[in-house]
Every structure is written in C-alpha cells, then in structure tokens.
mmCIF file of C-alpha atoms and ligand atoms in Angstrom:
data_model
loop_
_atom_site.group_PDB
_atom_site.id
_atom_site.type_symbol
_atom_site.label_atom_id
_atom_site.label_comp_id
_atom_site.label_asym_id
_atom_site.label_seq_id
_atom_site.Cartn_x
_atom_site.Cartn_y
_atom_site.Cartn_z
ATOM 1 C CA UNK L 6 81.955 87.545 86.210
ATOM 2 C CA UNK L 7 84.392 84.814 87.527
ATOM 3 C CA UNK L 8 84.657 83.450 91.040
ATOM 4 C CA UNK L 9 87.818 82.086 92.947
ATOM 5 C CA UNK L 10 88.364 80.645 96.126
ATOM 6 C CA UNK L 11 90.053 82.690 98.926
ATOM 7 C CA UNK L 12 93.205 81.270 99.751
ATOM 8 C CA UNK L 13 93.446 77.592 100.818
ATOM 9 C CA UNK L 14 89.949 78.195 102.660
ATOM 10 C CA UNK L 15 86.640 76.422 101.096
ATOM 11 C CA UNK L 16 84.973 80.209 100.953
ATOM 12 C CA UNK L 17 84.405 81.548 97.354
ATOM 13 C CA UNK L 18 84.770 85.236 96.648
ATOM 14 C CA UNK L 19 84.051 87.198 92.624
ATOM 15 C CA UNK L 20 87.450 87.615 91.174
ATOM 16 C CA UNK L 21 86.367 91.789 91.158
ATOM 17 C CA UNK L 22 85.265 93.018 94.662
ATOM 18 C CA UNK L 23 83.676 96.544 95.063
ATOM 19 C CA UNK L 24 84.920 98.637 98.087
ATOM 20 C CA UNK L 25 83.606 102.147 98.956
ATOM 21 C CA UNK L 26 87.205 103.779 100.269
ATOM 22 C CA UNK L 27 86.738 107.731 99.521
ATOM 23 C CA UNK L 28 83.192 107.355 97.713
ATOM 24 C CA UNK L 29 80.662 106.531 100.221
ATOM 25 C CA UNK L 30 80.067 108.936 102.676
ATOM 26 C CA UNK L 31 82.440 110.952 101.272
ATOM 27 C CA UNK L 32 83.242 111.883 97.611
ATOM 28 C CA UNK L 33 79.666 110.714 96.381
ATOM 29 C CA UNK L 34 76.301 111.142 97.426
ATOM 30 C CA UNK L 35 74.485 108.377 98.797
ATOM 31 C CA UNK L 36 72.082 107.488 95.885
ATOM 32 C CA UNK L 37 75.119 107.028 93.564
ATOM 33 C CA UNK L 38 76.856 105.242 95.932
ATOM 34 C CA UNK L 39 73.887 102.751 95.580
ATOM 35 C CA UNK L 40 73.613 103.011 91.908
ATOM 36 C CA UNK L 41 77.167 101.611 91.633
ATOM 37 C CA UNK L 42 76.187 98.524 94.310
ATOM 38 C CA UNK L 43 73.302 97.745 92.279
ATOM 39 C CA UNK L 44 75.774 97.891 89.242
ATOM 40 C CA UNK L 45 78.236 95.798 91.156
ATOM 41 C CA UNK L 46 75.277 93.167 91.837
ATOM 42 C CA UNK L 47 74.034 92.847 88.201
ATOM 43 C CA UNK L 48 77.285 92.166 87.381
ATOM 44 C CA UNK L 49 78.036 89.166 89.280
ATOM 45 C CA UNK L 50 80.052 91.260 92.062
ATOM 46 C CA UNK L 51 79.513 89.438 95.361
ATOM 47 C CA UNK L 52 82.355 90.637 97.122
ATOM 48 C CA UNK L 53 81.709 93.919 98.773
ATOM 49 C CA UNK L 54 84.918 96.047 100.693
ATOM 50 C CA UNK L 55 84.662 98.300 103.208
ATOM 51 C CA UNK L 56 86.081 99.448 106.652
ATOM 52 C CA UNK L 57 85.039 101.064 109.970
ATOM 53 C CA UNK L 58 87.191 103.996 109.252
ATOM 54 C CA UNK L 59 86.207 104.677 105.691
ATOM 55 C CA UNK L 60 84.211 108.235 106.273
ATOM 56 C CA UNK L 61 84.974 108.211 109.001
ATOM 57 C CA UNK L 62 82.200 105.063 109.692
ATOM 58 C CA UNK L 63 80.061 106.871 107.337
ATOM 59 C CA UNK L 64 80.979 104.219 104.554
ATOM 60 C CA UNK L 65 79.799 101.150 106.122
ATOM 61 C CA UNK L 66 76.440 102.854 107.177
ATOM 62 C CA UNK L 67 75.968 103.797 103.311
ATOM 63 C CA UNK L 68 77.030 99.882 102.212
ATOM 64 C CA UNK L 69 74.304 98.562 104.937
ATOM 65 C CA UNK L 70 71.708 100.470 103.398
ATOM 66 C CA UNK L 71 72.633 99.937 99.682
ATOM 67 C CA UNK L 72 72.640 96.061 100.447
ATOM 68 C CA UNK L 73 69.730 95.626 103.285
ATOM 69 C CA UNK L 74 67.183 94.247 100.789
ATOM 70 C CA UNK L 75 70.237 91.538 99.485
ATOM 71 C CA UNK L 76 69.905 88.265 100.139
ATOM 72 C CA UNK L 77 72.488 87.786 102.859
ATOM 73 C CA UNK L 78 74.118 84.522 101.826
ATOM 74 C CA UNK L 79 74.331 85.745 98.364
ATOM 75 C CA UNK L 80 76.998 88.261 99.262
ATOM 76 C CA UNK L 81 80.621 88.238 100.696
ATOM 77 C CA UNK L 82 81.043 91.418 103.121
ATOM 78 C CA UNK L 83 84.299 92.626 104.247
ATOM 79 C CA UNK L 84 85.289 95.201 106.821
ATOM 80 C CA UNK L 85 88.573 95.765 108.852
ATOM 81 C CA UNK L 86 89.584 97.361 112.532
ATOM 82 C CA UNK L 87 92.401 98.995 113.152
ATOM 83 C CA UNK L 88 92.268 102.852 112.085
ATOM 84 C CA UNK L 89 91.335 105.503 114.599
ATOM 85 C CA UNK L 90 87.232 105.502 114.868
ATOM 86 C CA UNK L 91 87.312 108.450 117.601
ATOM 87 C CA UNK L 92 89.317 109.982 119.755
ATOM 88 C CA UNK L 93 89.795 107.890 122.742
ATOM 89 C CA UNK L 94 93.053 106.087 123.602
ATOM 90 C CA UNK L 95 90.933 102.842 123.234
ATOM 91 C CA UNK L 96 89.173 103.987 119.851
ATOM 92 C CA UNK L 97 92.055 102.452 117.678
ATOM 93 C CA UNK L 98 94.354 99.605 117.299
ATOM 94 C CA UNK L 99 94.074 95.844 117.800
ATOM 95 C CA UNK L 100 93.489 95.206 121.526
ATOM 96 C CA UNK L 101 90.697 93.269 122.511
ATOM 97 C CA UNK L 102 88.574 95.683 124.054
ATOM 98 C CA UNK L 103 88.498 97.723 120.308
ATOM 99 C CA UNK L 104 88.164 94.991 118.538
ATOM 100 C CA UNK L 105 84.980 93.376 120.138
ATOM 101 C CA UNK L 106 83.597 96.821 120.514
ATOM 102 C CA UNK L 107 84.858 97.780 117.005
ATOM 103 C CA UNK L 108 83.325 94.704 115.487
ATOM 104 C CA UNK L 109 79.515 95.011 117.346
ATOM 105 C CA UNK L 110 79.269 98.655 115.491
ATOM 106 C CA UNK L 111 80.374 97.455 112.567
ATOM 107 C CA UNK L 112 77.840 94.735 112.626
ATOM 108 C CA UNK L 113 75.417 97.716 113.530
ATOM 109 C CA UNK L 114 76.290 99.886 110.586
ATOM 110 C CA UNK L 115 76.225 97.040 108.166
ATOM 111 C CA UNK L 116 73.243 95.589 109.240
ATOM 112 C CA UNK L 117 74.063 92.533 109.873
ATOM 113 C CA UNK L 118 74.746 89.520 112.194
ATOM 114 C CA UNK L 119 78.040 88.498 110.701
ATOM 115 C CA UNK L 120 81.045 89.837 108.842
ATOM 116 C CA UNK L 121 82.492 87.231 105.988
ATOM 117 C CA UNK L 122 86.125 88.380 106.302
ATOM 118 C CA UNK L 123 87.145 90.717 109.439
ATOM 119 C CA UNK L 124 90.570 92.434 108.498
ATOM 120 C CA UNK L 125 93.136 93.531 110.916
ATOM 121 C CA UNK L 126 93.687 96.900 108.921
ATOM 122 C CA UNK L 127 97.333 97.130 109.465
ATOM 123 C CA UNK L 128 99.542 95.443 112.282
ATOM 124 C CA UNK L 129 99.248 96.651 115.671
ATOM 125 C CA UNK L 130 102.912 97.082 117.280
ATOM 126 C CA UNK L 131 101.584 98.537 120.793
ATOM 127 C CA UNK L 132 99.321 94.999 121.482
ATOM 128 C CA UNK L 133 100.615 91.392 121.939
ATOM 129 C CA UNK L 134 99.853 89.747 118.675
ATOM 130 C CA UNK L 135 98.121 86.866 120.862
ATOM 131 C CA UNK L 136 95.673 89.363 122.654
ATOM 132 C CA UNK L 137 94.600 90.174 119.110
ATOM 133 C CA UNK L 138 94.036 86.527 117.492
ATOM 134 C CA UNK L 139 92.074 85.297 120.759
ATOM 135 C CA UNK L 140 89.805 88.259 120.196
ATOM 136 C CA UNK L 141 89.617 87.320 116.486
ATOM 137 C CA UNK L 142 89.359 83.478 117.656
ATOM 138 C CA UNK L 143 86.168 84.635 119.958
ATOM 139 C CA UNK L 144 84.608 86.516 117.762
ATOM 140 C CA UNK L 145 84.611 83.399 115.180
ATOM 141 C CA UNK L 146 83.193 81.477 117.907
ATOM 142 C CA UNK L 147 80.548 83.679 118.802
ATOM 143 C CA UNK L 148 79.717 83.080 114.777
ATOM 144 C CA UNK L 149 79.874 87.109 114.707
ATOM 145 C CA UNK L 150 82.842 86.711 112.150
ATOM 146 C CA UNK L 151 83.631 83.873 109.553
ATOM 147 C CA UNK L 152 87.184 84.201 108.926
ATOM 148 C CA UNK L 153 89.816 86.372 109.457
ATOM 149 C CA UNK L 154 92.218 88.599 107.463
ATOM 150 C CA UNK L 155 94.948 90.871 107.776
ATOM 151 C CA UNK L 156 95.925 94.159 105.218
ATOM 152 C CA UNK L 157 99.329 95.523 104.690
ATOM 153 C CA UNK L 158 101.031 93.296 106.726
ATOM 154 C CA UNK L 159 104.515 92.080 106.228
ATOM 155 C CA UNK L 160 105.408 88.337 105.508
ATOM 156 C CA UNK L 161 106.981 87.884 108.869
ATOM 157 C CA UNK L 162 104.219 89.525 110.645
ATOM 158 C CA UNK L 163 102.089 87.395 108.547
ATOM 159 C CA UNK L 164 104.179 84.233 109.444
ATOM 160 C CA UNK L 165 103.748 85.227 113.053
ATOM 161 C CA UNK L 166 99.745 85.429 112.683
ATOM 162 C CA UNK L 167 99.827 82.380 110.715
ATOM 163 C CA UNK L 168 101.433 80.183 113.560
ATOM 164 C CA UNK L 169 98.724 82.053 116.030
ATOM 165 C CA UNK L 170 96.087 81.421 114.199
ATOM 166 C CA UNK L 171 96.917 77.617 113.877
ATOM 167 C CA UNK L 172 97.549 77.209 117.326
ATOM 168 C CA UNK L 173 93.920 78.578 118.022
ATOM 169 C CA UNK L 174 91.900 77.043 115.393
ATOM 170 C CA UNK L 175 91.277 80.920 113.575
ATOM 171 C CA UNK L 176 90.775 80.503 109.768
ATOM 172 C CA UNK L 177 93.059 82.818 108.558
ATOM 173 C CA UNK L 178 92.562 83.333 105.199
ATOM 174 C CA UNK L 179 93.492 86.539 103.271
ATOM 175 C CA UNK L 180 95.804 89.011 103.043
ATOM 176 C CA UNK L 181 94.956 92.665 101.775
ATOM 177 C CA UNK L 182 97.290 94.551 100.193
ATOM 178 C CA UNK L 183 97.962 96.985 97.270
ATOM 179 C CA UNK L 184 98.993 95.747 93.949
ATOM 180 C CA UNK L 185 98.753 97.420 90.562
ATOM 181 C CA UNK L 186 101.005 97.601 87.666
ATOM 182 C CA UNK L 187 102.661 100.206 89.382
ATOM 183 C CA UNK L 188 103.028 98.848 92.576
ATOM 184 C CA UNK L 189 104.284 95.646 93.375
ATOM 185 C CA UNK L 190 105.963 95.235 96.366
ATOM 186 C CA UNK L 191 104.152 91.968 97.551
ATOM 187 C CA UNK L 192 105.920 89.967 95.153
ATOM 188 C CA UNK L 193 108.998 89.215 96.920
ATOM 189 C CA UNK L 194 107.825 88.648 100.624
ATOM 190 C CA UNK L 195 104.218 88.624 101.221
ATOM 191 C CA UNK L 196 102.858 86.548 98.626
ATOM 192 C CA UNK L 197 105.409 83.439 99.444
ATOM 193 C CA UNK L 198 104.560 83.958 103.162
ATOM 194 C CA UNK L 199 100.877 84.226 102.404
ATOM 195 C CA UNK L 200 100.880 80.779 100.122
ATOM 196 C CA UNK L 201 102.703 79.217 102.894
ATOM 197 C CA UNK L 202 100.341 80.495 105.598
ATOM 198 C CA UNK L 203 97.344 79.616 102.860
ATOM 199 C CA UNK L 204 96.280 82.995 102.340
ATOM 200 C CA UNK L 205 94.748 84.359 99.382
ATOM 201 C CA UNK L 206 95.527 87.872 98.025
ATOM 202 C CA UNK L 207 92.597 90.310 97.937
ATOM 203 C CA UNK L 208 94.021 93.311 96.349
ATOM 204 C CA UNK L 209 93.431 97.039 96.647
ATOM 205 C CA UNK L 210 93.664 99.920 94.040
ATOM 206 C CA UNK L 211 94.248 98.426 90.737
ATOM 207 C CA UNK L 212 93.997 101.364 89.092
ATOM 208 C CA UNK L 213 96.411 102.993 90.967
ATOM 209 C CA UNK L 214 93.470 105.356 91.987
ATOM 210 C CA UNK L 215 92.925 106.197 88.852
ATOM 211 C CA UNK L 216 95.975 106.924 87.454
ATOM 212 C CA UNK L 217 95.588 103.651 85.435
ATOM 213 C CA UNK L 218 92.488 104.993 83.740
ATOM 214 C CA UNK L 219 94.932 107.165 81.410
ATOM 215 C CA UNK L 220 92.374 110.232 82.100
ATOM 216 C CA UNK L 221 95.078 112.290 83.930
ATOM 217 C CA UNK L 222 97.209 113.439 80.614
ATOM 218 C CA UNK L 223 100.101 115.371 81.655
ATOM 219 C CA UNK L 224 100.173 119.300 81.232
ATOM 220 C CA UNK L 225 96.715 119.280 81.185
ATOM 221 C CA UNK L 226 94.268 120.139 84.144
ATOM 222 C CA UNK L 227 92.767 117.623 86.350
ATOM 223 C CA UNK L 228 89.840 115.790 84.951
ATOM 224 C CA UNK L 229 86.363 117.577 86.711
ATOM 225 C CA UNK L 230 84.739 115.559 89.133
ATOM 226 C CA UNK L 231 88.198 113.084 89.672
ATOM 227 C CA UNK L 232 89.719 112.131 93.046
ATOM 228 C CA UNK L 233 92.816 113.928 92.207
ATOM 229 C CA UNK L 234 90.969 116.879 91.359
ATOM 230 C CA UNK L 235 88.600 116.233 94.541
ATOM 231 C CA UNK L 236 91.833 115.915 96.829
ATOM 232 C CA UNK L 237 93.570 118.769 95.254
ATOM 233 C CA UNK L 238 90.384 120.598 96.865
ATOM 234 C CA UNK L 239 89.873 118.832 100.128
ATOM 235 C CA UNK L 240 92.606 116.311 100.879
ATOM 236 C CA UNK L 241 92.082 112.658 101.588
ATOM 237 C CA UNK L 242 94.237 110.597 103.275
ATOM 238 C CA UNK L 243 96.125 109.183 100.569
ATOM 239 C CA UNK L 244 99.362 109.802 98.556
ATOM 240 C CA UNK L 245 98.088 110.041 94.770
ATOM 241 C CA UNK L 246 99.156 113.526 94.341
ATOM 242 C CA UNK L 247 102.941 112.860 95.400
ATOM 243 C CA UNK L 248 103.288 109.556 94.259
ATOM 244 C CA UNK L 249 101.976 109.510 90.609
ATOM 245 C CA UNK L 250 100.611 112.528 89.357
ATOM 246 C CA UNK L 251 103.589 113.457 87.547
ATOM 247 C CA UNK L 252 104.038 114.312 83.787
ATOM 248 C CA UNK L 253 106.760 111.204 83.602
ATOM 249 C CA UNK L 254 104.809 108.492 85.000
ATOM 250 C CA UNK L 255 101.601 109.819 82.932
ATOM 251 C CA UNK L 256 103.492 109.696 79.716
ATOM 252 C CA UNK L 257 104.338 106.045 80.462
ATOM 253 C CA UNK L 258 100.607 105.571 81.232
ATOM 254 C CA UNK L 259 99.246 107.114 78.127
ATOM 255 C CA UNK L 260 101.724 104.442 75.953
ATOM 256 C CA UNK L 261 99.169 101.796 77.545
ATOM 257 C CA UNK L 262 96.646 102.970 76.104
ATOM 258 C CA UNK L 263 96.946 101.744 72.593
ATOM 259 C CA UNK L 264 98.410 98.737 73.947
ATOM 260 C CA UNK L 265 95.287 97.706 75.352
ATOM 261 C CA UNK L 266 93.489 98.383 72.441
ATOM 262 C CA UNK L 267 95.152 96.141 70.517
ATOM 263 C CA UNK L 268 93.334 93.060 72.884
ATOM 264 C CA UNK L 269 90.127 95.129 72.722
ATOM 265 C CA UNK L 270 90.276 96.726 76.437
ATOM 266 C CA UNK L 271 90.270 99.929 77.631
ATOM 267 C CA UNK L 272 93.122 101.003 79.435
ATOM 268 C CA UNK L 273 91.207 100.583 83.327
ATOM 269 C CA UNK L 274 89.998 97.192 81.962
ATOM 270 C CA UNK L 275 93.765 96.236 81.306
ATOM 271 C CA UNK L 276 94.952 97.437 84.670
ATOM 272 C CA UNK L 277 92.041 95.010 86.304
ATOM 273 C CA UNK L 278 93.025 92.351 83.921
ATOM 274 C CA UNK L 279 96.564 92.559 84.986
ATOM 275 C CA UNK L 280 96.119 92.003 88.752
ATOM 276 C CA UNK L 281 93.695 88.962 87.840
ATOM 277 C CA UNK L 282 96.677 87.646 85.727
ATOM 278 C CA UNK L 283 98.366 86.433 89.121
ATOM 279 C CA UNK L 284 96.678 83.047 90.418
ATOM 280 C CA UNK L 285 97.491 83.999 94.196
ATOM 281 C CA UNK L 286 94.959 87.022 94.017
ATOM 282 C CA UNK L 287 91.661 85.760 94.847
ATOM 283 C CA UNK L 288 89.689 89.036 94.405
ATOM 284 C CA UNK L 289 90.961 92.517 92.867
ATOM 285 C CA UNK L 290 88.795 95.530 94.719
ATOM 286 C CA UNK L 291 87.976 98.219 92.492
ATOM 287 C CA UNK L 292 86.594 101.578 93.357
ATOM 288 C CA UNK L 293 83.993 103.907 91.891
ATOM 289 C CA UNK L 294 82.480 107.092 91.307
ATOM 290 C CA UNK L 295 80.104 106.264 89.295
ATOM 291 C CA UNK L 296 78.121 103.110 87.721
ATOM 292 C CA UNK L 297 79.447 103.463 84.402
ATOM 293 C CA UNK L 298 82.869 102.611 86.292
ATOM 294 C CA UNK L 299 81.820 99.640 87.679
ATOM 295 C CA UNK L 300 80.204 98.329 84.343
ATOM 296 C CA UNK L 301 83.214 99.029 82.488
ATOM 297 C CA UNK L 302 85.510 97.787 85.057
ATOM 298 C CA UNK L 303 83.983 94.088 85.404
ATOM 299 C CA UNK L 304 84.672 93.148 82.166
ATOM 300 C CA UNK L 305 88.098 92.944 82.951
ATOM 301 C CA UNK L 306 87.039 89.379 84.406
ATOM 302 C CA UNK L 307 88.307 86.123 82.664
ATOM 303 C CA UNK L 308 90.449 88.034 80.452
ATOM 304 C CA UNK L 309 93.700 86.471 79.555
ATOM 305 C CA UNK L 310 96.974 87.995 78.886
ATOM 306 C CA UNK L 311 99.961 86.330 77.177
ATOM 307 C CA UNK L 312 103.633 86.473 78.520
ATOM 308 C CA UNK L 313 104.547 88.419 75.288
ATOM 309 C CA UNK L 314 102.075 91.196 76.333
ATOM 310 C CA UNK L 315 103.150 91.380 79.708
ATOM 311 C CA UNK L 316 106.073 92.077 79.045
ATOM 312 C CA UNK L 317 105.516 94.815 76.995
ATOM 313 C CA UNK L 318 103.356 96.244 79.746
ATOM 314 C CA UNK L 319 106.674 96.363 81.529
ATOM 315 C CA UNK L 320 109.087 97.956 79.261
ATOM 316 C CA UNK L 321 106.917 100.813 79.472
ATOM 317 C CA UNK L 322 106.705 101.420 82.788
ATOM 318 C CA UNK L 323 110.124 99.799 83.966
ATOM 319 C CA UNK L 324 111.155 103.027 85.538
ATOM 320 C CA UNK L 325 108.345 103.530 87.445
ATOM 321 C CA UNK L 326 107.417 99.840 88.960
ATOM 322 C CA UNK L 327 108.026 100.040 92.737
ATOM 323 C CA UNK L 328 109.079 96.878 93.744
ATOM 324 C CA UNK L 329 110.552 97.034 96.987
ATOM 325 C CA UNK L 330 109.194 94.938 99.862
ATOM 326 C CA UNK L 331 110.270 97.536 102.891
ATOM 327 C CA UNK L 332 107.512 99.809 101.318
ATOM 328 C CA UNK L 333 104.941 97.227 102.491
ATOM 329 C CA UNK L 334 102.302 98.833 105.041
HETATM 330 P P1 NDP Z 427 90.965 102.031 92.597
HETATM 331 O O1 NDP Z 427 92.654 102.104 92.156
HETATM 332 O O2 NDP Z 427 90.400 101.084 91.367
HETATM 333 O O3 NDP Z 427 90.570 103.618 91.856
HETATM 334 C C1 NDP Z 427 88.924 103.469 91.766
HETATM 335 C C2 NDP Z 427 89.018 105.302 91.594
HETATM 336 O O4 NDP Z 427 89.533 105.469 90.267
HETATM 337 C C3 NDP Z 427 87.425 105.056 91.206
HETATM 338 O O5 NDP Z 427 86.813 105.642 92.448
HETATM 339 C C4 NDP Z 427 87.498 106.746 90.061
HETATM 340 O O6 NDP Z 427 87.741 107.689 90.818
HETATM 341 C C5 NDP Z 427 88.498 105.825 89.577
HETATM 342 N N1 NDP Z 427 88.159 105.273 88.207
HETATM 343 C C6 NDP Z 427 87.750 104.180 88.343
HETATM 344 N N2 NDP Z 427 87.164 103.314 87.248
HETATM 345 C C7 NDP Z 427 87.560 104.368 86.295
HETATM 346 C C8 NDP Z 427 87.173 104.146 85.082
HETATM 347 N N3 NDP Z 427 86.742 103.256 84.196
HETATM 348 N N4 NDP Z 427 87.234 105.303 84.167
HETATM 349 C C9 NDP Z 427 87.921 106.596 85.020
HETATM 350 N N5 NDP Z 427 88.538 106.395 86.271
HETATM 351 C C10 NDP Z 427 88.095 105.326 86.749
HETATM 352 O O7 NDP Z 427 90.697 101.678 93.685
HETATM 353 P P2 NDP Z 427 90.693 102.689 94.883
HETATM 354 O O8 NDP Z 427 92.132 103.049 95.146
HETATM 355 O O9 NDP Z 427 89.193 102.950 95.338
HETATM 356 O O10 NDP Z 427 90.601 101.230 96.065
HETATM 357 C C11 NDP Z 427 89.563 100.542 96.103
HETATM 358 C C12 NDP Z 427 89.023 99.709 97.029
HETATM 359 O O11 NDP Z 427 90.425 99.141 97.740
HETATM 360 C C13 NDP Z 427 88.916 100.523 98.218
HETATM 361 O O12 NDP Z 427 87.578 101.038 98.357
HETATM 362 C C14 NDP Z 427 88.763 99.999 99.353
HETATM 363 O O13 NDP Z 427 88.068 98.978 99.762
HETATM 364 C C15 NDP Z 427 90.219 98.946 99.231
HETATM 365 N N6 NDP Z 427 91.340 99.522 99.810
HETATM 366 C C16 NDP Z 427 91.771 99.467 100.726
HETATM 367 C C17 NDP Z 427 92.760 99.573 101.372
HETATM 368 C C18 NDP Z 427 93.727 99.207 102.868
HETATM 369 O O14 NDP Z 427 94.362 100.008 103.760
HETATM 370 N N7 NDP Z 427 93.519 97.672 102.816
HETATM 371 C C19 NDP Z 427 93.313 101.091 101.156
HETATM 372 C C20 NDP Z 427 92.590 101.401 100.081
HETATM 373 C C21 NDP Z 427 91.912 100.973 99.512
HETATM 374 P P3 NDP Z 427 87.414 108.950 90.318
HETATM 375 O O15 NDP Z 427 86.314 108.678 89.295
HETATM 376 O O16 NDP Z 427 86.978 110.058 91.670
HETATM 377 O O17 NDP Z 427 88.640 109.770 89.495
#
C-alpha cells in the first residue's frame, strides 16, 4: 500500500480505502464483511468509508464490529450524514438538530469516540449553509469529529463551504465524488474548486460498480452473485442497470482487458490504477463482496501508467465517457 496526504491537511490516508455501501449489512453476510475488512487491513488499507444511511444504518454497525479490536489510532474512520435514516422530518438533511443526533448515533454504531472525516453526504438546499458549518465546527471543537468533507457537491457549493469553513476555522479537507474511467464529471469544475479550497478527492466507484471488472459479458447472463444480478432480483438504490449495463458499453469494456494484460494487470486493477494517476486524488474507495476482490484490487497501489497508455484507454471508451459537470450530485 502507498499513502497520501488528504488535500492540504496533515491527515495521511491509504491511497486505497475500503467502503461498505450495498455490501455490509445487506448483500453479504457479516462473516464475509469481516473477512473483507481483515483482508484490507492486511493489505495496508487504513482508511474505511461508510455512511449512516448504508443498509439503513446496519453498515456502520457491521464495520464497528469488524474494527473494534483494531488500534483506533492506526486507522481513519469516515462516515456521512444527510440522507434519511428514519421517517421523521428531522431524520435527514444538514440541520443542526440532525447533524448532532446523527453524529452521536454513528459514534455509537461505530463503537468509537471520534470520526476522522465526517462528510455532508449531499448538499442540503433546505438548510442555511452557515447552520450546517456551525454544527460541524461544534463537533470538531467537541472532539467528536476531526475533519469535515462533502460528497457530490458542485464547484460553487464547495467554494461557499470553503469560505464558511475559513471563517469558522473548520478543517474542511475532502470532497467525495464518483470518479472512474467512465465517469469524469469532476474534472472541469469540482477539481479546480477543490484544489483552490485545499480539498483532496476521496473518490467512489472506481469500477463503476463492477462494470469495469470486465465480468459482465455482452449477451450473456449476469454472473451469479454479482451486484447486477442481485439488483435485478431486489433493486438497491443505484443506477447500475440504467447506465452501463448495455451491450455497446460492455463491448468497449471487454477491449480494455488485453490492454491491462499488456502491463501485467487485471482490468479491476487497471480501473483502480487509472483513478490513482491523478494527483488531486488522495484515495480511491473500493467496494468488495469477497476478500479475494480486495486482495486483487489493492495491487493497483503504486502502479504508474504512461500518457500513451492512458490515451489508448480514452480511445476505446471515448463514446461512453461522461464529462458533463452538470451531472455532479
Ligand atoms: P466499485 O466500483 O469498486 O464496485 C465494487 C463492486 O464491484 C464490488 O462490491 C463487487 O461487486 C465488484 N468487484 C470489486 N472488485 C472486483 C473484482 N476484482 N472482480 C470482479 N468484481 C469486482 O465501488 P462501489 O460502487 O462499491 O463504491 C465503493 C465505495 O464508495 C462504497 O462502498 C462507499 O463507501 C463509497 N460510495 C460513496 C458514495 C457517495 O455518495 N459518497 C456513493 C457510492 C459509493 P459484486 O461482486 O457484487 O459484483
């Protein structure tokens, strides 16, 4: 594993993080979830990503159990607030009331005294931003949260947040957007705004939820046990099927497999390595339904790809790369 600073802050993160959306507390049993966490720790991953909303709060509980024997100072534990965690009108959003209640609940489920990076999971247009950042500032002063991040915020929202963070002296250090060979909407606006604000990117879905593993073959049945097969039976709240599970995209993705082989990588490793080539990325969050996937994907750490090689990827995927910054969030 290799390690990077998160934005302009002093916090070090592993350049590959493990996240537990859809997997822990839902798609995989607790034993498998723990085995994935163990595999990550053994591979040198120190940064773990979850959210209160994942698996309706169960994902935090599973992660808290999996990490409870681990020396707290040796890992970075990150979670998020904003999406609904109950049916009450204050069980969502970025109001002071919900942030304070959600943070305390996350701490209990994660069995820890503090969160390393606490994210606003989305922008909340119904709450004054100043109220949100004041609540974050108080959590930081109370020692319950060390650093603040945001997820899927636009460039303008990041700039507003950064101005308030400076005024309130809040350590605002991370942006968590989707980023992969297929989804590059942050490049034009979010990355420059983040760099200006001193934020590092901790990016999600490097495999486009498994599409960039190459295991979905055009015209063939969905592989048993895969996320797409599970979604076909019991939809999770994602857009996998609508977006990329189409023959034209899958045919292009198949062409990346021999390219990856040329440099001794598997396609999942190439997909993770591609994200890591960008200096504004502090860490790539991988997901895994089996420990073997963690062991395979972490081998992307430290891989360098040259310019010509990156251009060949772009040529193969060009028609399907999404770059429109308006699709942020
Ligand atoms: P990926 O794009 O890495 O997809 C992970 C999934 O791909 C795995 O669960 C597995 O699914 C499949 N996979 C992984 N490795 C391999 C492999 N080597 N071979 C074949 N299949 C493989 O990331 P996720 O979409 O899971 O997102 C990662 C994390 O990002 C989340 O856990 C979460 O922490 C964060 N996130 C944040 C969001 C936000 O709004 N801030 C939104 C979404 C995610 P399977 O085996 O079931 O097919």
